Tab-separated table of C-alpha atoms and ligand atoms in Angstrom:
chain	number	residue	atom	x	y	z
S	1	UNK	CA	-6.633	-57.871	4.382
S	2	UNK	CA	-4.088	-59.160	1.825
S	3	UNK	CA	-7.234	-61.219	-0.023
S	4	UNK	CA	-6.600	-58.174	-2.946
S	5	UNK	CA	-3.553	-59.596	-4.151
S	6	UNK	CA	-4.704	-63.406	-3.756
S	7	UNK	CA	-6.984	-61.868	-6.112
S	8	UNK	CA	-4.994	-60.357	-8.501
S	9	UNK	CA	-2.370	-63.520	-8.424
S	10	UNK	CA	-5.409	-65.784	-8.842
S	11	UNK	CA	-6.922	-63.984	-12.357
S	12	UNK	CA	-3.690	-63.956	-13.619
S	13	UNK	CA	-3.077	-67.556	-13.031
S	14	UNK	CA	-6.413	-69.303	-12.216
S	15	UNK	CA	-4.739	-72.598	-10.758
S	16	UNK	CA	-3.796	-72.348	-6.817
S	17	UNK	CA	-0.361	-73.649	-7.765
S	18	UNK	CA	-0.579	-69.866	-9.012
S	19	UNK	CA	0.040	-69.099	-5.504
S	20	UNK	CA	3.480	-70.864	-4.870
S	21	UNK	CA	6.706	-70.687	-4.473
S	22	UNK	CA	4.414	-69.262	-1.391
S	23	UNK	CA	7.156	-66.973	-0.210
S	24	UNK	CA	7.696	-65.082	-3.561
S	25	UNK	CA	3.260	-64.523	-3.101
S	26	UNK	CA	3.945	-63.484	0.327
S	27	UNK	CA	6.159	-61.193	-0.537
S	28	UNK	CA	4.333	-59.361	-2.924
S	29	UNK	CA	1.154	-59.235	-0.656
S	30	UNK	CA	3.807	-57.135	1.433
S	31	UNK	CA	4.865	-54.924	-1.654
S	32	UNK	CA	1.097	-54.100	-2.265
S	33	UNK	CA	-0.053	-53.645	1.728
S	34	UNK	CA	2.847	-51.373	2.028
S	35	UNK	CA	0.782	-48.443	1.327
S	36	UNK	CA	3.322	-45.869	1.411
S	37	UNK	CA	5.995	-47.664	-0.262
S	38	UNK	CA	8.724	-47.457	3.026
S	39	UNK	CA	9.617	-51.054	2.929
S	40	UNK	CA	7.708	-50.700	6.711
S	41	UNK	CA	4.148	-52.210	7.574
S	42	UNK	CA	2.916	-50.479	9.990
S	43	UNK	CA	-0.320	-51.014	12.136
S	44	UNK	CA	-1.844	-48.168	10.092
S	45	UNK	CA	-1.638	-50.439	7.110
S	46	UNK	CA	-3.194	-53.183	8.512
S	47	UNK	CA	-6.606	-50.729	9.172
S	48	UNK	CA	-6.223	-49.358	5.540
S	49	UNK	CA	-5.897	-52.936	4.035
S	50	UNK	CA	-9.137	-54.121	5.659
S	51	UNK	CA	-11.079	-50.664	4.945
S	52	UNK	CA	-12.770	-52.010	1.855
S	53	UNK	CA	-14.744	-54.805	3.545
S	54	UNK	CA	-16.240	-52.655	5.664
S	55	UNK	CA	-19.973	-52.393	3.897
S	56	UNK	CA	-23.416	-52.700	6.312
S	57	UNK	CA	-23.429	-50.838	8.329
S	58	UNK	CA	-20.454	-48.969	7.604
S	59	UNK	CA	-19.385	-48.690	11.281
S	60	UNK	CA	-15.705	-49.261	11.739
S	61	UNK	CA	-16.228	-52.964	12.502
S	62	UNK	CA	-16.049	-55.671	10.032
S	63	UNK	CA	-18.523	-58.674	10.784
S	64	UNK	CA	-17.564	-61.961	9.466
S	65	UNK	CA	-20.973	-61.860	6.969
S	66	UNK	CA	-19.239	-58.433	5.553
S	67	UNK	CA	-15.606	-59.790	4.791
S	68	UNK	CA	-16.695	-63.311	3.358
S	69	UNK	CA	-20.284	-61.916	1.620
S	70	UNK	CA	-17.277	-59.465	-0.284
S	71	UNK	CA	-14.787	-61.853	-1.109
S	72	UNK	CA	-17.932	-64.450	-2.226
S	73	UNK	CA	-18.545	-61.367	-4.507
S	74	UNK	CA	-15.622	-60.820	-5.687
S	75	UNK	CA	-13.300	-63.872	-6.017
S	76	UNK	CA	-15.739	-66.815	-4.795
S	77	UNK	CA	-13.030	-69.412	-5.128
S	78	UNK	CA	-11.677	-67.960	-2.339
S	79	UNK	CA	-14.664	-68.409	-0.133
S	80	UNK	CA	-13.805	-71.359	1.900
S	81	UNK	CA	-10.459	-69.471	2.623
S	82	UNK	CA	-11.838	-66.233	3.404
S	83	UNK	CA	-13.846	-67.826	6.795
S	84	UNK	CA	-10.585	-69.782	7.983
S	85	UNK	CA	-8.280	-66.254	7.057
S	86	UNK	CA	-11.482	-64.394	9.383
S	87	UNK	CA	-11.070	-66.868	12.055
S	88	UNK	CA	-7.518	-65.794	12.105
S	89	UNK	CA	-7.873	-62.655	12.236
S	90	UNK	CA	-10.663	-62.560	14.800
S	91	UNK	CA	-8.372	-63.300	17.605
S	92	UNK	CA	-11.532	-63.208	20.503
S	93	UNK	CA	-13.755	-65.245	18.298
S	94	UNK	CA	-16.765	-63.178	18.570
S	95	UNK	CA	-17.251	-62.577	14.589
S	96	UNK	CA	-16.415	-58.997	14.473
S	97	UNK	CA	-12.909	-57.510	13.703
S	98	UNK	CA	-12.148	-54.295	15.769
S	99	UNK	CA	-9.173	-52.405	16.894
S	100	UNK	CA	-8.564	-55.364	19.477
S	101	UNK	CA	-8.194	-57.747	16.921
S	102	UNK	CA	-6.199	-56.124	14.405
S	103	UNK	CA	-3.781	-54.662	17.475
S	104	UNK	CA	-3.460	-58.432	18.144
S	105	UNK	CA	-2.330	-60.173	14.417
S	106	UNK	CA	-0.751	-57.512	14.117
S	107	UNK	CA	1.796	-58.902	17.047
S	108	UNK	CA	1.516	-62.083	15.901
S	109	UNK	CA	3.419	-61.201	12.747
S	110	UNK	CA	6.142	-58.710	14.807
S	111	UNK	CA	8.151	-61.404	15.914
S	112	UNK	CA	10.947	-58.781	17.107
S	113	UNK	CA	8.708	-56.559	19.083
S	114	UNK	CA	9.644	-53.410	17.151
S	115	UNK	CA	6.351	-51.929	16.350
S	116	UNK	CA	6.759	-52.459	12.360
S	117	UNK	CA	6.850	-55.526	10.483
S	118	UNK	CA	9.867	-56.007	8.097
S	119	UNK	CA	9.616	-57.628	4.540
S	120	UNK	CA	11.507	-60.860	6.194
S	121	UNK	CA	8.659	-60.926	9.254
S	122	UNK	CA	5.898	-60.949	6.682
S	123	UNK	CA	7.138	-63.339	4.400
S	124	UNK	CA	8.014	-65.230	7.317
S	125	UNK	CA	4.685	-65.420	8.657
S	126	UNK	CA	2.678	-65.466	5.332
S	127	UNK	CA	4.661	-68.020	4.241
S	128	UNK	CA	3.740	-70.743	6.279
S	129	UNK	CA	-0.045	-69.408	6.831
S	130	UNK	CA	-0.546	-69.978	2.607
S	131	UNK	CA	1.697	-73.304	2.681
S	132	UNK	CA	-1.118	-74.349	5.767
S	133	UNK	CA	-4.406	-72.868	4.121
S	134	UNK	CA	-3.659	-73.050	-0.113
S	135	UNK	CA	-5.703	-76.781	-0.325
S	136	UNK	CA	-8.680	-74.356	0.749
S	137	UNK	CA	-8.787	-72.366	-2.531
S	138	UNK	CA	-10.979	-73.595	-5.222
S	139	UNK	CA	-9.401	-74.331	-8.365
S	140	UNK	CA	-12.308	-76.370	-9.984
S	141	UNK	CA	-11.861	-79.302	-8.874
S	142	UNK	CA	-8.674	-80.302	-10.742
S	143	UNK	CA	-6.675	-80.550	-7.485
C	1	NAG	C1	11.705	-68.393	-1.491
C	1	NAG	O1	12.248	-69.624	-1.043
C	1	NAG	C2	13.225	-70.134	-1.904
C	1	NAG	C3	13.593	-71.520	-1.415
C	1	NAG	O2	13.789	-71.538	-0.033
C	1	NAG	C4	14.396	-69.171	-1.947
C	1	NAG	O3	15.397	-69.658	-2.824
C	1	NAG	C5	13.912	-67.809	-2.447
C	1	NAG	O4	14.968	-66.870	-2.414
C	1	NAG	C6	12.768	-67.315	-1.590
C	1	NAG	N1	12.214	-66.093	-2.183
C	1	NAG	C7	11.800	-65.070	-1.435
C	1	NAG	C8	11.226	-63.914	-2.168
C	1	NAG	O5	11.864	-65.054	-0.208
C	2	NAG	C1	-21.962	-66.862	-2.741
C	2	NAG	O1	-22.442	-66.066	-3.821
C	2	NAG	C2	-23.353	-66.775	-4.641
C	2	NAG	C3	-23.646	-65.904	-5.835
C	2	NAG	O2	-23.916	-64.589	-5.443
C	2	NAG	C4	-24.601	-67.111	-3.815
C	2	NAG	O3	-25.523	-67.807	-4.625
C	2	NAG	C5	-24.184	-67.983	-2.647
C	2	NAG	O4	-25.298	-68.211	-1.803
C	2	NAG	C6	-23.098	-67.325	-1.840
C	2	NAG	N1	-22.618	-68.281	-0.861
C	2	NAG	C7	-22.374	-67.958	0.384
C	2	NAG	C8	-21.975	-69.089	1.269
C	2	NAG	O5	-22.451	-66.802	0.794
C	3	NAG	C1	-15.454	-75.576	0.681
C	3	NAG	O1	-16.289	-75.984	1.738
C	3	NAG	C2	-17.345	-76.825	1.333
C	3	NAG	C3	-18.258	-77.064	2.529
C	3	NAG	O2	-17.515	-77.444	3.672
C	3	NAG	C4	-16.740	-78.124	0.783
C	3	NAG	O3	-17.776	-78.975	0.325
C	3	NAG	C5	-15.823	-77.776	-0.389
C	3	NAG	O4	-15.189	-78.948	-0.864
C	3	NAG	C6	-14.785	-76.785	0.064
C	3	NAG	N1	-13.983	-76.384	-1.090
C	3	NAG	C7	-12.638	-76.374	-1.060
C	3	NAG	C8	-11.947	-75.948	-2.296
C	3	NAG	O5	-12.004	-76.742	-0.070
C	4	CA	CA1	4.718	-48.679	5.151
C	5	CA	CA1	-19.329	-52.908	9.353
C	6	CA	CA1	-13.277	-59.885	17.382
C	7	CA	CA1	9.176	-56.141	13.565
């Protein structure tokens, strides 16, 4: 998930530095994962905003060839991000995301237990995970 916007952030701005203040990047990675707009998101979300690497075989399961062989595609400055992001989310290590996995970030970022992750939770935890991981993106070699 949440790559898309990187994406969109990084074409508009081409330099990581793009990318900060961090929490103001985080926060609109929540605006656009927040599929249906009720300031809410919800563990549906987090399967709809990882539908679109799902390629070969289209099986439910994202392999960690899928999700970095699509952001290479797409936005290969962000390759060397996209395995440490897929390590991340692959909580049991064993290179495929499934319900297990996703069930599991998805805690990770509910730091109140509720079952939903609020606007302040996600920036919260995005915050820090792009302060941690933003050397990783490729600006050309001018930083
Ligand atoms: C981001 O952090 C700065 C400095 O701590 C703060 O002033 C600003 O309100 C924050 N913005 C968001 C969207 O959280
Ligand atoms: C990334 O994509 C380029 C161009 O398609 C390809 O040449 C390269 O082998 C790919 N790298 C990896 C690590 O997948
Ligand atoms: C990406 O990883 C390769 C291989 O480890 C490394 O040579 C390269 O410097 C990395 N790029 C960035 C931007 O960290
Ligand atoms: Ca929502
Ligand atoms: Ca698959
Ligand atoms: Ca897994
Ligand atoms: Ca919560």
């Amino acid at each position: 998930m949440l790559l898309l916007l990187l994406v969109a952030v990084l074409f508009s701005g081409c330099l990581a530095n793009e990318l900060e203040p961090y929490n103001l990047t985080a926060q609109q990675m929540f605006l656009a994962n927040d599929f249906n707009g009720d300031g809410k998101f919800e563990r549906a979300e987090l399967d709809l905003s990882f539908y679109i690497y799902d390629s070969e075989p289209l099986d439910g399961i994202i392999s960690r060839l899928e999700y970095t062989s699509y952001i290479n595609k797409t936005t290969p400055t962000l390759y060397n991000l996209s395995h440490e992001l897929y390590d991340l989310y692959d909580i049991d290590n064993d290179n495929f995301l499934e319900k297990h996995d996703y069930d599991a970030f998805f805690k990770l970022m509910d730091y109140d237990e509720n079952s939903w992750i609020s606007e302040q939770e996600f920036v919260h935890y995005w915050g820090i995970l792009l302060e941690s991981l933003g050397h990783l993106i490729d600006v050309g070699g001018t930083k």
